[in-house]
PDB file of C-alpha atoms in Angstrom:
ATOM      1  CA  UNK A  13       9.403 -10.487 -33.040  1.00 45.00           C
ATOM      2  CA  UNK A  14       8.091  -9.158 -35.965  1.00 48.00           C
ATOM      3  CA  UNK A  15       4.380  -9.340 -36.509  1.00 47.00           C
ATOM      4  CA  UNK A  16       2.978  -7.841 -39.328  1.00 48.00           C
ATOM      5  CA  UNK A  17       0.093  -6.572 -36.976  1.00 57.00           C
ATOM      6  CA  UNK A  18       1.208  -5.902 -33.475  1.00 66.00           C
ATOM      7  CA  UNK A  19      -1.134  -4.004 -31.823  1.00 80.00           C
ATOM      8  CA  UNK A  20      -2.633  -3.173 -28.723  1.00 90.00           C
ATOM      9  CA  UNK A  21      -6.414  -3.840 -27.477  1.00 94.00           C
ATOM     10  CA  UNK A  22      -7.328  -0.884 -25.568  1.00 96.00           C
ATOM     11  CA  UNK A  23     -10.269  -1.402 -23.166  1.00 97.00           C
ATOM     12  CA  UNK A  24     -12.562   1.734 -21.493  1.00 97.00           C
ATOM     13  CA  UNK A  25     -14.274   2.279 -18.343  1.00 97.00           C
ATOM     14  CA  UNK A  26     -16.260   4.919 -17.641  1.00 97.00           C
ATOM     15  CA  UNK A  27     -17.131   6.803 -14.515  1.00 95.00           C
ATOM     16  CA  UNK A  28     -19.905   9.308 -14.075  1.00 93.00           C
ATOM     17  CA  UNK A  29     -20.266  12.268 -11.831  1.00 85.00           C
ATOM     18  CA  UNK A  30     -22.849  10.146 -10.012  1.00 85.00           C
ATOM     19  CA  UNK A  31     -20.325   7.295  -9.194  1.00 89.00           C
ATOM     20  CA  UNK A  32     -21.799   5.235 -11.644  1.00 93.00           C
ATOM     21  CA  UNK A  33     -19.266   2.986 -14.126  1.00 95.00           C
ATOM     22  CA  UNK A  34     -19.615   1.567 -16.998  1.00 97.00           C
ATOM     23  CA  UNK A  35     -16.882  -0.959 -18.297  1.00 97.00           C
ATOM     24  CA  UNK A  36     -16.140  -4.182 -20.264  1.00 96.00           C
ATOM     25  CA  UNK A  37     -17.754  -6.419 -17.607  1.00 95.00           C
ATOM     26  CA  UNK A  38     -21.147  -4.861 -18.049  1.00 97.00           C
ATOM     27  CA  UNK A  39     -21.354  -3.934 -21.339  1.00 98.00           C
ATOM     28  CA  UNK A  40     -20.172  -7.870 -21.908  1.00 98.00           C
ATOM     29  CA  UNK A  41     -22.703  -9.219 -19.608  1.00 98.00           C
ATOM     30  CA  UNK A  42     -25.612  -6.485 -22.086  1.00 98.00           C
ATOM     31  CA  UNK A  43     -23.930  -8.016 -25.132  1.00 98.00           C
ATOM     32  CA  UNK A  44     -24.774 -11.961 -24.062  1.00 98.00           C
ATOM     33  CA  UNK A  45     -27.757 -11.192 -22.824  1.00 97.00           C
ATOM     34  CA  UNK A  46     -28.612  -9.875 -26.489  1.00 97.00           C
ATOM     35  CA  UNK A  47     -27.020 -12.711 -28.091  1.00 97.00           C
ATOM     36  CA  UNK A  48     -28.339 -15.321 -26.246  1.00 96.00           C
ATOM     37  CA  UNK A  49     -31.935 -14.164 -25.138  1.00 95.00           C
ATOM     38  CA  UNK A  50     -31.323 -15.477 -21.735  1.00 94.00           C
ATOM     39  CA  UNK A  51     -29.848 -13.735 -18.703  1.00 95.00           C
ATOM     40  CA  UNK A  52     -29.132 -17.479 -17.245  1.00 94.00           C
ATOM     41  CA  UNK A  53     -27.224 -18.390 -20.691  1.00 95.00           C
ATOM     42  CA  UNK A  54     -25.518 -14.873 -20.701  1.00 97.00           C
ATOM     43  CA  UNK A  55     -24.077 -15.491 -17.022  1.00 96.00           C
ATOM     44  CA  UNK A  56     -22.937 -18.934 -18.104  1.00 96.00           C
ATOM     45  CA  UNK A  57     -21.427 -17.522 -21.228  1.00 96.00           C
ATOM     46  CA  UNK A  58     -19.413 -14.667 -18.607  1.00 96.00           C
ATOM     47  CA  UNK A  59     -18.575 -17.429 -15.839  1.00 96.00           C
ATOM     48  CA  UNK A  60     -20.673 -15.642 -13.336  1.00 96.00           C
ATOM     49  CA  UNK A  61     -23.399 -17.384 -10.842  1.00 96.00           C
ATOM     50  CA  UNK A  62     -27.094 -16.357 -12.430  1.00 95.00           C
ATOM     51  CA  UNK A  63     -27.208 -13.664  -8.926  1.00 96.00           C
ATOM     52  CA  UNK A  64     -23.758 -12.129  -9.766  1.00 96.00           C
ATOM     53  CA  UNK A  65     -25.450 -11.477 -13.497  1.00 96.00           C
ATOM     54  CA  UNK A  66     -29.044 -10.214 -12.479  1.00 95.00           C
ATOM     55  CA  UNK A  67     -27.269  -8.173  -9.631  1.00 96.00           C
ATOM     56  CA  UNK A  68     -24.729  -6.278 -12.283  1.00 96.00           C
ATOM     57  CA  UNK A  69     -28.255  -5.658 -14.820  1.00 97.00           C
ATOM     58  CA  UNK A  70     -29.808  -4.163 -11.725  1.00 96.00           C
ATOM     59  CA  UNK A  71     -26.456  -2.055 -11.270  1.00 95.00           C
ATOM     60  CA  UNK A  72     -26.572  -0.623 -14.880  1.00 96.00           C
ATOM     61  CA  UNK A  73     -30.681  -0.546 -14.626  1.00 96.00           C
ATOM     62  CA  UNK A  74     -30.086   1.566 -11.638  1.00 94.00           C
ATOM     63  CA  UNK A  75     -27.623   3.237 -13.418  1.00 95.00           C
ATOM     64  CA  UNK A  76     -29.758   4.605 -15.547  1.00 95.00           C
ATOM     65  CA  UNK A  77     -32.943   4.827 -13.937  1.00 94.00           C
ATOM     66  CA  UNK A  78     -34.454   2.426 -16.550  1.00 96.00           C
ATOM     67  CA  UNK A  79     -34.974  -1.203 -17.526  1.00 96.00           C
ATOM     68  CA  UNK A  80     -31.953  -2.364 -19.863  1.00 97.00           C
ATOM     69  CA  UNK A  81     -33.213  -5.964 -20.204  1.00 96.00           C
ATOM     70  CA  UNK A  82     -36.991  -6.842 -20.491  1.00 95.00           C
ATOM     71  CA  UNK A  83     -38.585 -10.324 -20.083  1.00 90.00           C
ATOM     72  CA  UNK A  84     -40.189 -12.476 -22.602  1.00 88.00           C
ATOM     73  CA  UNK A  85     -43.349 -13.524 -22.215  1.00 80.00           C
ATOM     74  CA  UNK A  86     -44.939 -17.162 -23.690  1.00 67.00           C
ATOM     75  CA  UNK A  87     -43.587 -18.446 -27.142  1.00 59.00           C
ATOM     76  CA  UNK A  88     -42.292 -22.255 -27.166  1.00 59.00           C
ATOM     77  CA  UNK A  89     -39.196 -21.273 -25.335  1.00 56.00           C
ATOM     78  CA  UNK A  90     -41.525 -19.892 -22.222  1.00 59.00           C
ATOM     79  CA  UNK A  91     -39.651 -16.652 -21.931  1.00 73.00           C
ATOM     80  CA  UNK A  92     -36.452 -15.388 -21.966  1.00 91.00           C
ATOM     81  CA  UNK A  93     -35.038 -11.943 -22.176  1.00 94.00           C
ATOM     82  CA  UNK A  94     -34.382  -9.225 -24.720  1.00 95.00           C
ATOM     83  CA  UNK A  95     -31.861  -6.149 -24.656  1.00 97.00           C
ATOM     84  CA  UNK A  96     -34.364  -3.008 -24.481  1.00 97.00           C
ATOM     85  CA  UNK A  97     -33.760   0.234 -26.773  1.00 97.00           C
ATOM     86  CA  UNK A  98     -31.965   1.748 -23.821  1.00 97.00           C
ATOM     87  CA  UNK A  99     -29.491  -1.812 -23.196  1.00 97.00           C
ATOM     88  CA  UNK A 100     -28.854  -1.628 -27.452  1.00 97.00           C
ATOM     89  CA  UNK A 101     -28.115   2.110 -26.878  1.00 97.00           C
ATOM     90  CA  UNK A 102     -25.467   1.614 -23.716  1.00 97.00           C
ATOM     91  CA  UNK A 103     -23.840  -0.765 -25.700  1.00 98.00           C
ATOM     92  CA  UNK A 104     -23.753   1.121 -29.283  1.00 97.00           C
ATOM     93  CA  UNK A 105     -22.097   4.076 -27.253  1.00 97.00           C
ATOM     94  CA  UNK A 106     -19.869   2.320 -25.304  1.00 98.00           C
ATOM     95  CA  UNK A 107     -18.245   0.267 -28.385  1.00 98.00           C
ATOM     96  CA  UNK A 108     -18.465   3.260 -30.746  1.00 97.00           C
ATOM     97  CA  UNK A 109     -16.304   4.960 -27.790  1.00 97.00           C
ATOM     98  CA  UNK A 110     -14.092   2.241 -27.880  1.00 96.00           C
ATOM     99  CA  UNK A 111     -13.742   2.479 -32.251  1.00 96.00           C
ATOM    100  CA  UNK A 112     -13.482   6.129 -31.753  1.00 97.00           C
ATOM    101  CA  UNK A 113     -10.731   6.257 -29.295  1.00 97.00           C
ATOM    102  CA  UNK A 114      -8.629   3.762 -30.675  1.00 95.00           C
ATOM    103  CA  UNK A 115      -8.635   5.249 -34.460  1.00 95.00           C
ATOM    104  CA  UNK A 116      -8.047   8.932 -32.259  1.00 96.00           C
ATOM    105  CA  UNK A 117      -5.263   7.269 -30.798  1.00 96.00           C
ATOM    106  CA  UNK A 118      -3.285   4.819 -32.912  1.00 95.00           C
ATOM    107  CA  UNK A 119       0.101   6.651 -33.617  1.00 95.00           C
ATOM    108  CA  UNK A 120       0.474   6.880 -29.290  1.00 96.00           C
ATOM    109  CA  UNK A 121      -0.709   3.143 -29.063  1.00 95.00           C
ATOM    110  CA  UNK A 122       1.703   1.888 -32.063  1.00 93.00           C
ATOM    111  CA  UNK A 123       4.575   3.792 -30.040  1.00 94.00           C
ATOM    112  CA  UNK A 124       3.896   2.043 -26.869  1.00 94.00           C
ATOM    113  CA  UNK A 125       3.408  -1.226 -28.303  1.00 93.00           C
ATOM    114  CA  UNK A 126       6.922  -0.874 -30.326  1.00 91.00           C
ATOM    115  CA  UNK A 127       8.446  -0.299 -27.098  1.00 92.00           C
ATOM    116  CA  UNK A 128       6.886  -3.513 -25.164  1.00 92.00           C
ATOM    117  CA  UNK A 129       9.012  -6.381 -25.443  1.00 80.00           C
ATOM    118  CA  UNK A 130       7.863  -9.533 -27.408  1.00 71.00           C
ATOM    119  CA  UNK A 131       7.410 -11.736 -24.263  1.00 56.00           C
ATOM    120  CA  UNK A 132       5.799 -10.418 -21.003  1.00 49.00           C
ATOM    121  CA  UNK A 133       7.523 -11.829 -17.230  1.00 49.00           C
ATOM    122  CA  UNK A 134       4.163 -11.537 -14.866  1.00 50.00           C
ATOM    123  CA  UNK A 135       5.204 -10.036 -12.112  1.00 48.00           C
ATOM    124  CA  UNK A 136       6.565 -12.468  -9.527  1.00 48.00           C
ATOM    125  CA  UNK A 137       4.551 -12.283  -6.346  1.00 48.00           C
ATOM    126  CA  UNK A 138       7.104 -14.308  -4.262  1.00 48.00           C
ATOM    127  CA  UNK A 139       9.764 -11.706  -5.373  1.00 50.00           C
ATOM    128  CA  UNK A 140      11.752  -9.938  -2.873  1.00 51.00           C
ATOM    129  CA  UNK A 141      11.845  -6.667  -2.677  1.00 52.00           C
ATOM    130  CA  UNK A 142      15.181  -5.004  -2.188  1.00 49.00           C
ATOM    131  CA  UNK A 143      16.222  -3.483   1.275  1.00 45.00           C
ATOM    132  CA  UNK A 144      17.573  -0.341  -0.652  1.00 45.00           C
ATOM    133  CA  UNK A 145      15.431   1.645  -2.847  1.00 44.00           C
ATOM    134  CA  UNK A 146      18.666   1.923  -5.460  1.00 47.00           C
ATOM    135  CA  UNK A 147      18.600  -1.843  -6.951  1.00 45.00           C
ATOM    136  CA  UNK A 148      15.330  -1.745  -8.884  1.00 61.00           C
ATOM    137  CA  UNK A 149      17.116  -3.488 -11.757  1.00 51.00           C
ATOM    138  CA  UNK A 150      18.115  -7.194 -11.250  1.00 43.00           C
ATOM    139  CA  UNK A 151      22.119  -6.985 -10.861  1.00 35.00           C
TER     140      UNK A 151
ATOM    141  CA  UNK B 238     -29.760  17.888 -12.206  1.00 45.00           C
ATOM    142  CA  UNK B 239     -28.702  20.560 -14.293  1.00 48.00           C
ATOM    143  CA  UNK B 240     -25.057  20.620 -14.027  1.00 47.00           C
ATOM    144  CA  UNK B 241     -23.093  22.983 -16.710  1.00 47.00           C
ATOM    145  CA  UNK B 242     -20.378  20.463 -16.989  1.00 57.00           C
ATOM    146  CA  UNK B 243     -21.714  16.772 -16.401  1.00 66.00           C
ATOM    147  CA  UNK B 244     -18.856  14.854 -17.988  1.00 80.00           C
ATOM    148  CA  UNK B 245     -17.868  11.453 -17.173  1.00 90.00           C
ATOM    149  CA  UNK B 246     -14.026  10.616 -16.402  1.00 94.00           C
ATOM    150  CA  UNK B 247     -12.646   8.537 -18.987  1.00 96.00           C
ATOM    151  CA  UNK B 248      -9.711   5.721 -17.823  1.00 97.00           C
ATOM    152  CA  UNK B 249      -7.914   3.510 -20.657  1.00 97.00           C
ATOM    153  CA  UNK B 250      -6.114   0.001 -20.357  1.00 97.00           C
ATOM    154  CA  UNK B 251      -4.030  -1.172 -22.844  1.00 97.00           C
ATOM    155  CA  UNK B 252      -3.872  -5.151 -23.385  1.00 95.00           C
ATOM    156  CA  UNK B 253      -0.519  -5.652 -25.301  1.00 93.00           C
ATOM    157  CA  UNK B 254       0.010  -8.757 -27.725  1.00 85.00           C
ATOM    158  CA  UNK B 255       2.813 -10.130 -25.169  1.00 85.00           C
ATOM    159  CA  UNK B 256       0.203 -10.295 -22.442  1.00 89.00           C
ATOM    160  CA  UNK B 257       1.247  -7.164 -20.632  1.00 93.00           C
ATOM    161  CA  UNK B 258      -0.996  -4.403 -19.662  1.00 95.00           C
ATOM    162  CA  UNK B 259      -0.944  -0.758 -18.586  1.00 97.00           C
ATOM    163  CA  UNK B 260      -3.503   1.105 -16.814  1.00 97.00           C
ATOM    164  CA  UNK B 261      -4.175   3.756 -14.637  1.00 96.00           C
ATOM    165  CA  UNK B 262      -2.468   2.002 -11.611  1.00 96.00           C
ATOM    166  CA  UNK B 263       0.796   1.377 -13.233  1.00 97.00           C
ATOM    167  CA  UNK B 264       1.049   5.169 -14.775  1.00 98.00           C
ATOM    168  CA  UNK B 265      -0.593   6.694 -11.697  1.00 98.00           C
ATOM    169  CA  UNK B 266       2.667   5.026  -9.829  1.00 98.00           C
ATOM    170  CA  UNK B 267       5.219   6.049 -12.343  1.00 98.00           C
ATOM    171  CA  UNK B 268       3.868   9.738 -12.033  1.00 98.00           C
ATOM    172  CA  UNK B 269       3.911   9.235  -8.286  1.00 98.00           C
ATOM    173  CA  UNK B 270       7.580   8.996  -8.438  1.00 97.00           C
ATOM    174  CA  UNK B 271       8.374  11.538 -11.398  1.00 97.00           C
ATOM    175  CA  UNK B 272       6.624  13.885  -9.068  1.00 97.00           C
ATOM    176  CA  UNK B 273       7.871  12.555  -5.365  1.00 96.00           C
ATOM    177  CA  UNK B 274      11.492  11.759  -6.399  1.00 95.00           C
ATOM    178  CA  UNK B 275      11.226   8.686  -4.380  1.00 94.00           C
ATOM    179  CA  UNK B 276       9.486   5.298  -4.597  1.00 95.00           C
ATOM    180  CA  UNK B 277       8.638   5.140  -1.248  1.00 94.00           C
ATOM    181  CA  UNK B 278       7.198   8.881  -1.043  1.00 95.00           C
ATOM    182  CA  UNK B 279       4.950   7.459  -4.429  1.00 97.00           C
ATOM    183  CA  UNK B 280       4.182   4.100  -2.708  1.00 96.00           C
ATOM    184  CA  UNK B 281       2.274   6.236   0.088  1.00 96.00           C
ATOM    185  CA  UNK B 282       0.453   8.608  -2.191  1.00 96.00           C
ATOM    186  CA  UNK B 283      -0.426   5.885  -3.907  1.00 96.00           C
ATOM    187  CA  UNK B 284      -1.717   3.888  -0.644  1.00 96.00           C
ATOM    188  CA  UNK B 285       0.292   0.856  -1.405  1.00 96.00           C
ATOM    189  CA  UNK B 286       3.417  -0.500   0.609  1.00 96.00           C
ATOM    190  CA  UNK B 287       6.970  -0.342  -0.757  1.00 95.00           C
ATOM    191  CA  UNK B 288       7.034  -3.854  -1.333  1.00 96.00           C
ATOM    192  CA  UNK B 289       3.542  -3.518  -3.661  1.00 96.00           C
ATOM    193  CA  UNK B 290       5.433  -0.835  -5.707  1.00 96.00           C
ATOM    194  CA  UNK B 291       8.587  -1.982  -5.969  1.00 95.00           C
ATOM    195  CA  UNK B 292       6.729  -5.058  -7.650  1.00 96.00           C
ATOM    196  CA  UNK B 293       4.508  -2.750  -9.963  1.00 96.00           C
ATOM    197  CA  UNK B 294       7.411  -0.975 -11.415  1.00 97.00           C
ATOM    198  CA  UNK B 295       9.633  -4.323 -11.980  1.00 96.00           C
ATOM    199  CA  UNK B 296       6.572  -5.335 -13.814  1.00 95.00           C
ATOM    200  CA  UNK B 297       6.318  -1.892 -15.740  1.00 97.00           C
ATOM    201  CA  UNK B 298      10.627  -2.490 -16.528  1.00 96.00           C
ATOM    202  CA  UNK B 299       9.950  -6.477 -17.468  1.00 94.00           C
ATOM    203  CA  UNK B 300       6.932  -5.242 -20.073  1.00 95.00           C
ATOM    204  CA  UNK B 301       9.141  -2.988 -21.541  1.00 95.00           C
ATOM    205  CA  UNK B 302      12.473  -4.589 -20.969  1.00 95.00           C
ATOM    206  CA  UNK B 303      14.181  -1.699 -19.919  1.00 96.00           C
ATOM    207  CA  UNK B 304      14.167   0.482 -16.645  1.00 96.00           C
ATOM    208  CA  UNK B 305      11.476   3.207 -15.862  1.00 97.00           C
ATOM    209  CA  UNK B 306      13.158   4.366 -12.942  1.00 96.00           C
ATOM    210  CA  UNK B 307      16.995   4.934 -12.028  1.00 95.00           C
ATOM    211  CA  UNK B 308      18.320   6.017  -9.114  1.00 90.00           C
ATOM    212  CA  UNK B 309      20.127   9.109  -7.755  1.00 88.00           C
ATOM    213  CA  UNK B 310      23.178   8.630  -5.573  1.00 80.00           C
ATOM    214  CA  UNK B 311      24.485  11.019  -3.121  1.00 67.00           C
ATOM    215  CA  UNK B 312      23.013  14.826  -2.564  1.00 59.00           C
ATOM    216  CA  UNK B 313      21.398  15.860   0.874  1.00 59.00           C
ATOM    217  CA  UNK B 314      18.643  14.081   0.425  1.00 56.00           C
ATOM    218  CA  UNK B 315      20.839  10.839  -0.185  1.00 59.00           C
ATOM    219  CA  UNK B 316      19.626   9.708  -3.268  1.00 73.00           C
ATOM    220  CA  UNK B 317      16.324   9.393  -3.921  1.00 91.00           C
ATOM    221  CA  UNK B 318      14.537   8.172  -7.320  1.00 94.00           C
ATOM    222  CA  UNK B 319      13.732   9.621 -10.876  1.00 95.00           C
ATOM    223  CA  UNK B 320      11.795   8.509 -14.443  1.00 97.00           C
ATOM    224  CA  UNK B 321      14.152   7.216 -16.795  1.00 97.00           C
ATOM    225  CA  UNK B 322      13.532   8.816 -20.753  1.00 97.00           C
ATOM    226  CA  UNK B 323      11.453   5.623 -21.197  1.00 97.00           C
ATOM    227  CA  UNK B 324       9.501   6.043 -18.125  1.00 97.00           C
ATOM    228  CA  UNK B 325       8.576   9.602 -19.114  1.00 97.00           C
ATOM    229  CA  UNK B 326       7.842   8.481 -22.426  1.00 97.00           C
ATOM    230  CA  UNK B 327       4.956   5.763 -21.632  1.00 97.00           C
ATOM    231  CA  UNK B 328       3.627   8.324 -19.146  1.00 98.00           C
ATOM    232  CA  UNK B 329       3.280  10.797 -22.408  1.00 97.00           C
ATOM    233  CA  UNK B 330       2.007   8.180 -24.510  1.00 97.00           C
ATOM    234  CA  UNK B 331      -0.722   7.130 -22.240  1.00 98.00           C
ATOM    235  CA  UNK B 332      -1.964  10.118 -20.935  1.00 98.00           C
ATOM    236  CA  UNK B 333      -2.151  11.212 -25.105  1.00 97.00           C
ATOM    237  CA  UNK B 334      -3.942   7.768 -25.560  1.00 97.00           C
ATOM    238  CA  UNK B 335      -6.452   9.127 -22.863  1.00 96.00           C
ATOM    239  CA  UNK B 336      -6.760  12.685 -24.357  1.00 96.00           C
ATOM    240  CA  UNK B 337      -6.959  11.953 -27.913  1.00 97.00           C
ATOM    241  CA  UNK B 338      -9.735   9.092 -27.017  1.00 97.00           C
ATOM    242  CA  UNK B 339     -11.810  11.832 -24.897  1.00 95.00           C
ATOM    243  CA  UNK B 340     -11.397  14.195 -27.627  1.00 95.00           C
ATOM    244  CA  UNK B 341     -12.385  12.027 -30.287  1.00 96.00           C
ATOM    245  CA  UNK B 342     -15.757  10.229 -28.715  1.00 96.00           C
ATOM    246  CA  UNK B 343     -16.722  13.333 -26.681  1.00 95.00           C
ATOM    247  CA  UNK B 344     -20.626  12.727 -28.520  1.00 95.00           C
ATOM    248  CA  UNK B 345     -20.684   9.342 -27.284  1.00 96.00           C
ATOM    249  CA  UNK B 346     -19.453  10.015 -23.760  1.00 95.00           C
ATOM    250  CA  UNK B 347     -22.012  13.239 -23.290  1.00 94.00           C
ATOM    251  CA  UNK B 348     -25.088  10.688 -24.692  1.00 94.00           C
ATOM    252  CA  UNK B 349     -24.139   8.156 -22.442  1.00 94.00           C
ATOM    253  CA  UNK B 350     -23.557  10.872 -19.415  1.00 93.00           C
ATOM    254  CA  UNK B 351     -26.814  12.381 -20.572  1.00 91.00           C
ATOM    255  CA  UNK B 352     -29.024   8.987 -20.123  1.00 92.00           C
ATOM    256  CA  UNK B 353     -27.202   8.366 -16.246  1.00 92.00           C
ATOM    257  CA  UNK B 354     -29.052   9.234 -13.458  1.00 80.00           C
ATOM    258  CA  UNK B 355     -28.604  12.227 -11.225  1.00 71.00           C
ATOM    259  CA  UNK B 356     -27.214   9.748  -7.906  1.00 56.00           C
ATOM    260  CA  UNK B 357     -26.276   6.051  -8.229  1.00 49.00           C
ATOM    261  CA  UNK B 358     -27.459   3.508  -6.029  1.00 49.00           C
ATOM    262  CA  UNK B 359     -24.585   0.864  -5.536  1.00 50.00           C
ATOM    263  CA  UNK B 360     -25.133  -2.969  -6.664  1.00 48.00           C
ATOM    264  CA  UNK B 361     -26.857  -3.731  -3.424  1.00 48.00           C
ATOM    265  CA  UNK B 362     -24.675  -6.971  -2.111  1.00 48.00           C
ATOM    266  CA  UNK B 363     -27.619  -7.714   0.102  1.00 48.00           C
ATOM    267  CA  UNK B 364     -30.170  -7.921  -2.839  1.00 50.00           C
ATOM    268  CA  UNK B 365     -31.786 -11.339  -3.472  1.00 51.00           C
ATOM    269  CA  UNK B 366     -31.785 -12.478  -7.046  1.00 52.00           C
ATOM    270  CA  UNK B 367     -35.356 -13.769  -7.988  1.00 49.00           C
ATOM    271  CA  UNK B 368     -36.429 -17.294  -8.454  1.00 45.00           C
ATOM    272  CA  UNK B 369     -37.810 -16.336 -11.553  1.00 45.00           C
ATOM    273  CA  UNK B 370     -35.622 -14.552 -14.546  1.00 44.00           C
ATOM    274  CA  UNK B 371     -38.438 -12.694 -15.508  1.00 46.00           C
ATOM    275  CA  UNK B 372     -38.601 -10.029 -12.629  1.00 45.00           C
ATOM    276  CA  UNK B 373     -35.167  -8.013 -12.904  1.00 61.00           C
ATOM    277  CA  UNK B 374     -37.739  -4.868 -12.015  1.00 51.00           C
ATOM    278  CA  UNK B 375     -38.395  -4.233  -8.312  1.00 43.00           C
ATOM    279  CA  UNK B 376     -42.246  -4.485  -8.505  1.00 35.00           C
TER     280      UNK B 376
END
């Protein structure tokens, strides 16, 4: 169990005083759209239906109070999309949060990771729970 | 929309290499029961059943192969529940994780929080996606 580079990913949702949130899912969904130049190719690329995609841009458009994803007019591909300023921005924030906190934060992540064993049991939804609070621990 | 302290609430999960992870559920319960003294008394704060705890914490002991949570025998209160060392310590590690990470990307946090709107509107379940991918705009 000794891996020369154990260590943890650490993922980061935000929520705003407005009870907006901001998370992997949508920042993912911004990053395909930017990579692929299609909001249909960026749902395919996140397993979602084409709605489920254009619904979660409209959540982070009306997040913001401003277009994240513009369309593409003409050209030999007839369209597509593009990532505006504000889309490039949301994301360049959100992953430099992500850099930040997990250089900020290594030593505390290293220590938890030392302490998590090398092979994870899910945890068993047909398990029984015990009538007594006292046997947490398998006997 | 001028509030003197807009900042947006910052939760952390932690993916580890065994495929365990820990979030704000998981440490929420274990502080539950640090505080309550009793893993039912944290299973209602938390607004899960017994059963639904129980399960979260085996799952919390199997990741780290050792017990978060022992229990007390005897007293008035006939027994009752407490954090073991280990079960304080990933509650310390996690909320540092969290602090360190807000401390450290507080710029990138207050520009995103500065570019959200004053009142969210939620993803509208209701809403119709378009037939065309060019019209992610309400016109």
């Amino acid at each position: 169990m000794d891996h020369a580079k154990r260590m943890a990913r650490l993922t980061i949702r935000l929520d705003f005083d407005n009870g907006a949130s901001l998370g992997p899912g949508k920042i993912g969904l911004l990053e395909a759209v930017g990579e692929t130049g299609s909001i249909r190719r960026a749902a395919e690329r996140m397993e979602m239906s084409f709605r489920q995609a254009w619904l979660l841009l409209r959540a982070i458009e009306d997040m913001f109070g401003a277009p994240v994803v513009e369309a593409l007019r003409g050209g030999s591909g007839g369209g597509g999309s593009r990532l505006t300023p504000l889309g490039e921005a949301a994301i360049a924030h959100y992953r430099g949060i992500e850099r930040q906190s997990l250089a900020a934060a290594k030593a505390d992540i290293a220590a938890l990771q030392e302490r998590v064993k090398g092979k994870a049991r899910s945890c068993r939804k047909g398990a029984k729970a015990p009538q007594s609070r006292r046997s947490l621990r398998r006997a």
